[in-house]
Amino acid sequence: GKIFWLSASGMIIANIFLTNYVYCTLLQYQAGSQAGRYIHSQSIPADEIAEFKMEDPINSVHFYAQELIPGVDTLSEIHNIKYLLTMDKGLNAIKQSGHSYEIIKQGPQFKVSELTPAFINPKTRGSEVRNYYIVKLK
């Protein structure tokens, strides 16, 4: 019985430590939650924003935005769209197409469900993250 309770106590303490000190820091790198909260706080309607060339799926954006954010594959599909959630490839495509835009939110993105030693290390984390952008089309 002592071995069981000792093991269980160790797991509980490790879980509390990881939840409160490690994951809190790492979760700020999830683009879905950060962008979704921003979309919700700015009251951007779902019919005015779309995902464009997102390299990693960010399924949580729908939950945090409290709306279903559609995706578009080409810029010819953005007739009524005023905002795009994108990454570097999408931003380059917007630049090359000649659309004028303004970056209204930018942040680091990493799939925290696939942690790597380089990402966990704060000194090398910058080389592992990519940027996401919410751009307002003009």
XYZ file of N, CA and C in Angstrom:
414
model
N 0.795 -1.199 0.000
C 0.000 0.000 0.000
C 0.839 1.265 0.000
N 1.998 1.202 0.710
C 2.840 2.397 0.781
C 3.403 2.761 -0.588
N 3.785 1.739 -1.344
C 4.345 1.993 -2.685
C 3.293 2.639 -3.575
N 2.063 2.165 -3.499
C 0.979 2.744 -4.298
C 0.768 4.213 -3.946
N 0.634 4.512 -2.663
C 0.373 5.891 -2.258
C 1.562 6.807 -2.532
N 2.759 6.292 -2.416
C 3.943 7.077 -2.730
C 3.990 7.406 -4.223
N 3.700 6.405 -5.055
C 3.670 6.625 -6.514
C 2.555 7.587 -6.900
N 1.376 7.382 -6.350
C 0.242 8.256 -6.663
C 0.520 9.693 -6.231
N 1.107 9.868 -5.055
C 1.436 11.216 -4.570
C 2.459 11.879 -5.482
N 3.447 11.117 -5.915
C 4.453 11.656 -6.837
C 3.834 12.100 -8.149
N 2.917 11.311 -8.697
C 2.250 11.675 -9.950
C 1.391 12.930 -9.779
N 0.698 13.029 -8.670
C -0.147 14.204 -8.416
C 0.705 15.456 -8.294
N 1.804 15.370 -7.559
C 2.691 16.533 -7.397
C 3.306 16.929 -8.743
N 3.746 15.944 -9.524
C 4.314 16.239 -10.848
C 3.271 16.896 -11.750
N 2.037 16.399 -11.705
C 0.968 16.961 -12.527
C 0.671 18.401 -12.119
N 0.611 18.678 -10.842
C 0.349 20.047 -10.378
C 1.470 20.980 -10.830
N 2.714 20.537 -10.700
C 3.858 21.349 -11.129
C 3.803 21.621 -12.633
N 3.594 20.576 -13.438
C 3.559 20.752 -14.896
C 2.407 21.665 -15.315
N 1.248 21.463 -14.726
C 0.084 22.269 -15.091
C 0.275 23.736 -14.748
N 0.771 24.027 -13.559
C 0.852 25.413 -13.096
C 2.105 26.166 -13.517
N 3.173 25.466 -13.847
C 4.419 26.170 -14.130
C 4.966 25.943 -15.535
N 4.703 24.811 -16.141
C 5.252 24.523 -17.468
C 4.221 24.810 -18.551
N 3.058 24.174 -18.473
C 2.069 24.298 -19.536
C 1.494 25.703 -19.647
N 1.352 26.422 -18.542
C 0.840 27.801 -18.606
C 1.710 28.656 -19.522
N 3.011 28.491 -19.420
C 3.943 29.246 -20.249
C 3.870 28.803 -21.702
N 3.791 27.504 -21.925
C 3.826 26.979 -23.287
C 2.529 27.218 -24.052
N 1.399 27.293 -23.357
C 0.120 27.436 -24.049
C -0.050 28.787 -24.736
N 0.774 29.765 -24.398
C 0.693 31.049 -25.099
C 1.195 30.933 -26.538
N 1.777 29.808 -26.903
C 2.277 29.592 -28.259
C 1.268 28.887 -29.154
N 0.075 28.641 -28.662
C -0.969 28.038 -29.485
C -1.726 29.133 -30.220
N -1.552 29.195 -31.513
C -2.183 30.249 -32.304
C -3.701 30.171 -32.237
N -4.258 28.982 -32.187
C -5.707 28.846 -32.164
C -6.349 29.539 -30.986
N -5.808 29.347 -29.805
C -6.403 29.976 -28.627
C -6.128 31.470 -28.591
N -4.924 31.877 -28.935
C -4.586 33.302 -28.891
C -5.362 34.094 -29.945
N -5.376 33.598 -31.168
C -6.102 34.284 -32.241
C -7.607 34.245 -31.986
N -8.112 33.113 -31.517
C -9.538 32.990 -31.234
C -10.007 33.963 -30.168
N -9.215 34.095 -29.109
C -9.560 35.074 -28.068
C -9.572 36.492 -28.629
N -8.600 36.792 -29.487
C -8.539 38.129 -30.081
C -9.759 38.377 -30.970
N -10.095 37.411 -31.792
C -11.260 37.542 -32.686
C -12.524 37.782 -31.856
N -12.674 37.032 -30.778
C -13.847 37.192 -29.917
C -13.840 38.555 -29.211
N -12.690 38.952 -28.685
C -12.629 40.220 -27.944
C -12.844 41.434 -28.841
N -12.481 41.314 -30.106
C -12.667 42.419 -31.051
C -14.003 42.345 -31.788
N -14.803 41.343 -31.468
C -16.131 41.130 -32.078
C -16.063 41.098 -33.601
N -15.087 40.369 -34.130
C -14.969 40.214 -35.583
C -15.955 39.127 -36.011
N -16.921 39.461 -36.870
C -17.920 38.471 -37.290
C -17.286 37.340 -38.111
N -17.804 36.138 -37.974
C -17.264 34.970 -38.664
C -17.351 35.097 -40.178
N -18.322 35.864 -40.681
C -18.426 36.002 -42.132
C -17.464 37.050 -42.693
N -16.672 37.685 -41.819
C -15.698 38.677 -42.271
C -14.259 38.218 -42.085
N -14.043 37.009 -41.584
C -12.682 36.510 -41.351
C -12.568 35.086 -41.866
N -11.371 34.732 -42.331
C -11.117 33.376 -42.813
C -9.672 33.002 -42.535
N -9.433 31.699 -42.455
C -8.075 31.177 -42.359
C -7.526 31.052 -43.776
N -6.272 31.432 -43.961
C -5.646 31.358 -45.280
C -4.209 30.869 -45.138
N -3.921 29.743 -45.740
C -2.578 29.152 -45.755
C -1.991 28.967 -44.358
N -2.799 28.436 -43.452
C -2.298 28.075 -42.130
C -1.581 26.733 -42.276
N -0.329 26.676 -41.847
C 0.484 25.477 -42.051
C 0.140 24.372 -41.065
N -0.333 24.715 -39.913
C -0.739 23.728 -38.919
C -2.212 23.917 -38.637
N -2.946 22.820 -38.462
C -4.362 22.993 -38.133
C -4.511 23.669 -36.774
N -5.391 24.620 -36.709
C -5.639 25.323 -35.451
C -7.122 25.201 -35.119
N -7.533 23.986 -34.867
C -8.944 23.684 -34.630
C -9.522 24.418 -33.430
N -8.701 24.780 -32.472
C -9.216 25.440 -31.279
C -9.657 26.875 -31.528
N -9.302 27.448 -32.681
C -9.694 28.835 -32.964
C -11.210 28.979 -32.947
N -11.920 27.977 -33.396
C -13.385 28.034 -33.429
C -13.958 28.129 -32.013
N -13.386 27.358 -31.104
C -13.847 27.359 -29.715
C -13.591 28.719 -29.066
N -12.372 29.227 -29.178
C -12.026 30.476 -28.504
C -12.665 31.696 -29.157
N -12.881 31.654 -30.465
C -13.564 32.752 -31.143
C -15.071 32.672 -30.923
N -15.547 31.520 -30.485
C -16.958 31.225 -30.295
C -17.744 31.375 -31.586
N -17.050 31.093 -32.684
C -17.646 31.117 -34.017
C -16.896 30.119 -34.886
N -17.502 29.700 -35.970
C -16.860 28.818 -36.920
C -16.133 29.688 -37.953
N -14.808 29.646 -37.947
C -13.992 30.458 -38.852
C -13.708 29.622 -40.096
N -14.206 30.041 -41.263
C -13.993 29.241 -42.469
C -12.559 29.376 -42.986
N -12.181 28.461 -43.840
C -10.884 28.519 -44.489
C -11.055 28.804 -45.968
N -10.089 29.491 -46.555
C -10.078 29.730 -47.995
C -8.741 29.239 -48.539
N -8.772 28.742 -49.777
C -7.561 28.210 -50.390
C -6.865 29.223 -51.285
N -7.642 30.130 -51.864
C -7.064 31.129 -52.768
C -7.613 32.504 -52.419
N -6.886 33.514 -52.825
C -7.323 34.886 -52.558
C -8.528 35.280 -53.411
N -8.808 34.537 -54.455
C -9.988 34.845 -55.267
C -11.286 34.511 -54.536
N -11.195 33.788 -53.424
C -12.370 33.400 -52.638
C -12.722 34.409 -51.549
N -12.039 35.520 -51.458
C -12.218 36.432 -50.314
C -13.097 37.629 -50.650
N -14.199 37.430 -51.289
C -15.067 38.525 -51.721
C -15.544 39.407 -50.576
N -16.124 38.854 -49.546
C -16.654 39.639 -48.424
C -15.748 39.596 -47.202
N -14.585 39.005 -47.341
C -13.672 38.824 -46.221
C -12.889 40.112 -45.984
N -12.884 40.567 -44.726
C -12.142 41.772 -44.360
C -10.885 41.446 -43.565
N -10.830 40.234 -42.982
C -9.703 39.833 -42.146
C -9.245 38.437 -42.555
N -7.946 38.194 -42.481
C -7.398 36.873 -42.735
C -6.500 36.461 -41.578
N -6.632 35.214 -41.166
C -5.739 34.596 -40.196
C -4.772 33.762 -41.013
N -3.493 34.085 -40.956
C -2.537 33.446 -41.842
C -1.178 33.307 -41.180
N -0.254 32.723 -41.932
C 1.137 32.594 -41.486
C 2.024 33.215 -42.565
N 3.322 32.994 -42.498
C 4.253 33.654 -43.413
C 3.946 33.395 -44.894
N 3.627 32.149 -45.252
C 3.308 31.839 -46.652
C 2.095 32.626 -47.130
N 1.092 32.704 -46.292
C -0.106 33.461 -46.658
C 0.160 34.942 -46.750
N 0.968 35.461 -45.834
C 1.310 36.880 -45.866
C 2.082 37.217 -47.136
N 2.989 36.338 -47.544
C 3.723 36.550 -48.796
C 2.794 36.502 -50.000
N 1.817 35.609 -49.991
C 0.853 35.522 -51.091
C 0.007 36.794 -51.176
N -0.365 37.335 -50.022
C -1.146 38.575 -50.007
C -0.310 39.720 -50.577
N 0.956 39.797 -50.169
C 1.856 40.835 -50.691
C 1.997 40.725 -52.198
N 2.241 39.508 -52.702
C 2.452 39.296 -54.128
C 1.202 39.571 -54.949
N 0.030 39.411 -54.347
C -1.212 39.638 -55.091
C -1.541 41.124 -55.232
N -0.851 41.956 -54.461
C -1.083 43.388 -54.550
C -2.150 43.915 -53.613
N -2.722 43.053 -52.780
C -3.703 43.517 -51.792
C -2.998 44.389 -50.755
N -3.619 45.471 -50.391
C -3.079 46.257 -49.277
C -3.707 45.733 -47.993
N -2.917 45.743 -46.930
C -3.360 45.153 -45.677
C -2.638 45.815 -44.520
N -3.151 45.539 -43.333
C -2.538 46.003 -42.095
C -2.514 44.819 -41.136
N -1.366 44.554 -40.516
C -1.275 43.487 -39.523
C -1.832 44.042 -38.208
N -2.920 43.437 -37.748
C -3.527 43.934 -36.510
C -3.182 43.065 -35.301
N -2.717 41.844 -35.546
C -2.246 40.966 -34.459
C -1.206 40.025 -35.031
N -0.158 39.839 -34.272
C 0.910 38.934 -34.661
C 1.374 38.198 -33.411
N 1.720 36.947 -33.571
C 2.195 36.202 -32.418
C 2.943 34.953 -32.817
N 3.637 34.342 -31.857
C 4.370 33.111 -32.128
C 3.436 31.907 -32.113
N 3.765 30.911 -32.922
C 2.930 29.720 -33.011
C 3.810 28.477 -32.971
N 3.381 27.495 -32.180
C 4.032 26.189 -32.118
C 2.993 25.175 -31.671
N 3.042 23.985 -32.249
C 2.122 22.924 -31.838
C 2.622 22.341 -30.526
N 2.057 22.785 -29.421
C 2.541 22.353 -28.109
C 2.209 20.895 -27.816
N 1.398 20.277 -28.636
C 1.138 18.851 -28.465
C 2.297 18.010 -29.005
N 3.227 18.661 -29.723
C 4.391 17.973 -30.287
C 5.665 18.647 -29.784
N 5.870 18.634 -28.487
C 7.013 19.322 -27.884
C 8.336 18.723 -28.351
N 9.315 19.598 -28.538
C 10.671 19.190 -28.882
C 11.619 19.759 -27.832
N 12.779 19.146 -27.650
C 13.730 19.692 -26.673
C 14.130 21.138 -26.987
N 14.261 21.477 -28.263
C 14.639 22.852 -28.624
C 13.548 23.849 -28.259
N 12.293 23.444 -28.332
C 11.202 24.340 -27.963
C 11.094 24.478 -26.444
N 11.287 23.398 -25.737
C 11.186 23.436 -24.277
C 12.270 24.338 -23.679
N 13.449 24.351 -24.280
C 14.542 25.190 -23.798
C 14.267 26.651 -24.167
N 14.076 27.536 -23.198
C 13.768 28.937 -23.504
C 14.833 29.640 -24.355
N 16.084 29.180 -24.277
C 17.162 29.810 -25.057
C 17.063 29.498 -26.543
N 16.521 28.351 -26.907
C 16.422 27.968 -28.316
C 14.982 27.988 -28.831
N 14.042 28.384 -28.009
C 12.629 28.370 -28.388
C 12.339 29.255 -29.601
N 13.012 30.391 -29.688
C 12.765 31.319 -30.798
C 13.023 30.723 -32.162
N 13.940 29.773 -32.259
C 14.230 29.150 -33.552
C 13.182 28.113 -33.941
N 12.348 27.715 -33.013
C 11.350 26.685 -33.263
C 9.971 27.242 -33.600
N 9.690 28.467 -33.202
C 8.346 29.015 -33.404
C 8.239 29.697 -34.760
N 7.027 29.738 -35.266
C 6.703 30.488 -36.480
C 5.660 31.524 -36.108
N 5.483 32.504 -36.948
C 4.537 33.581 -36.651
C 3.192 33.329 -37.312
N 2.153 33.764 -36.627
C 0.827 33.840 -37.240
C 0.431 35.300 -37.258
N -0.469 35.656 -38.144
C -0.897 37.042 -38.308
C -2.411 37.087 -38.491
N -3.001 38.112 -37.934
C -4.362 38.473 -38.316
C -4.205 39.789 -39.068
N -4.589 39.778 -40.334
C -4.424 40.972 -41.152
C -5.792 41.518 -41.538
N -5.848 42.824 -41.592
C -7.065 43.501 -42.039
C -6.816 43.958 -43.466
N -7.650 43.486 -44.372
C -7.511 43.865 -45.781
C -8.114 45.239 -46.003
N -7.455 46.021 -46.837
C -7.953 47.379 -47.107
C -8.572 47.464 -48.484
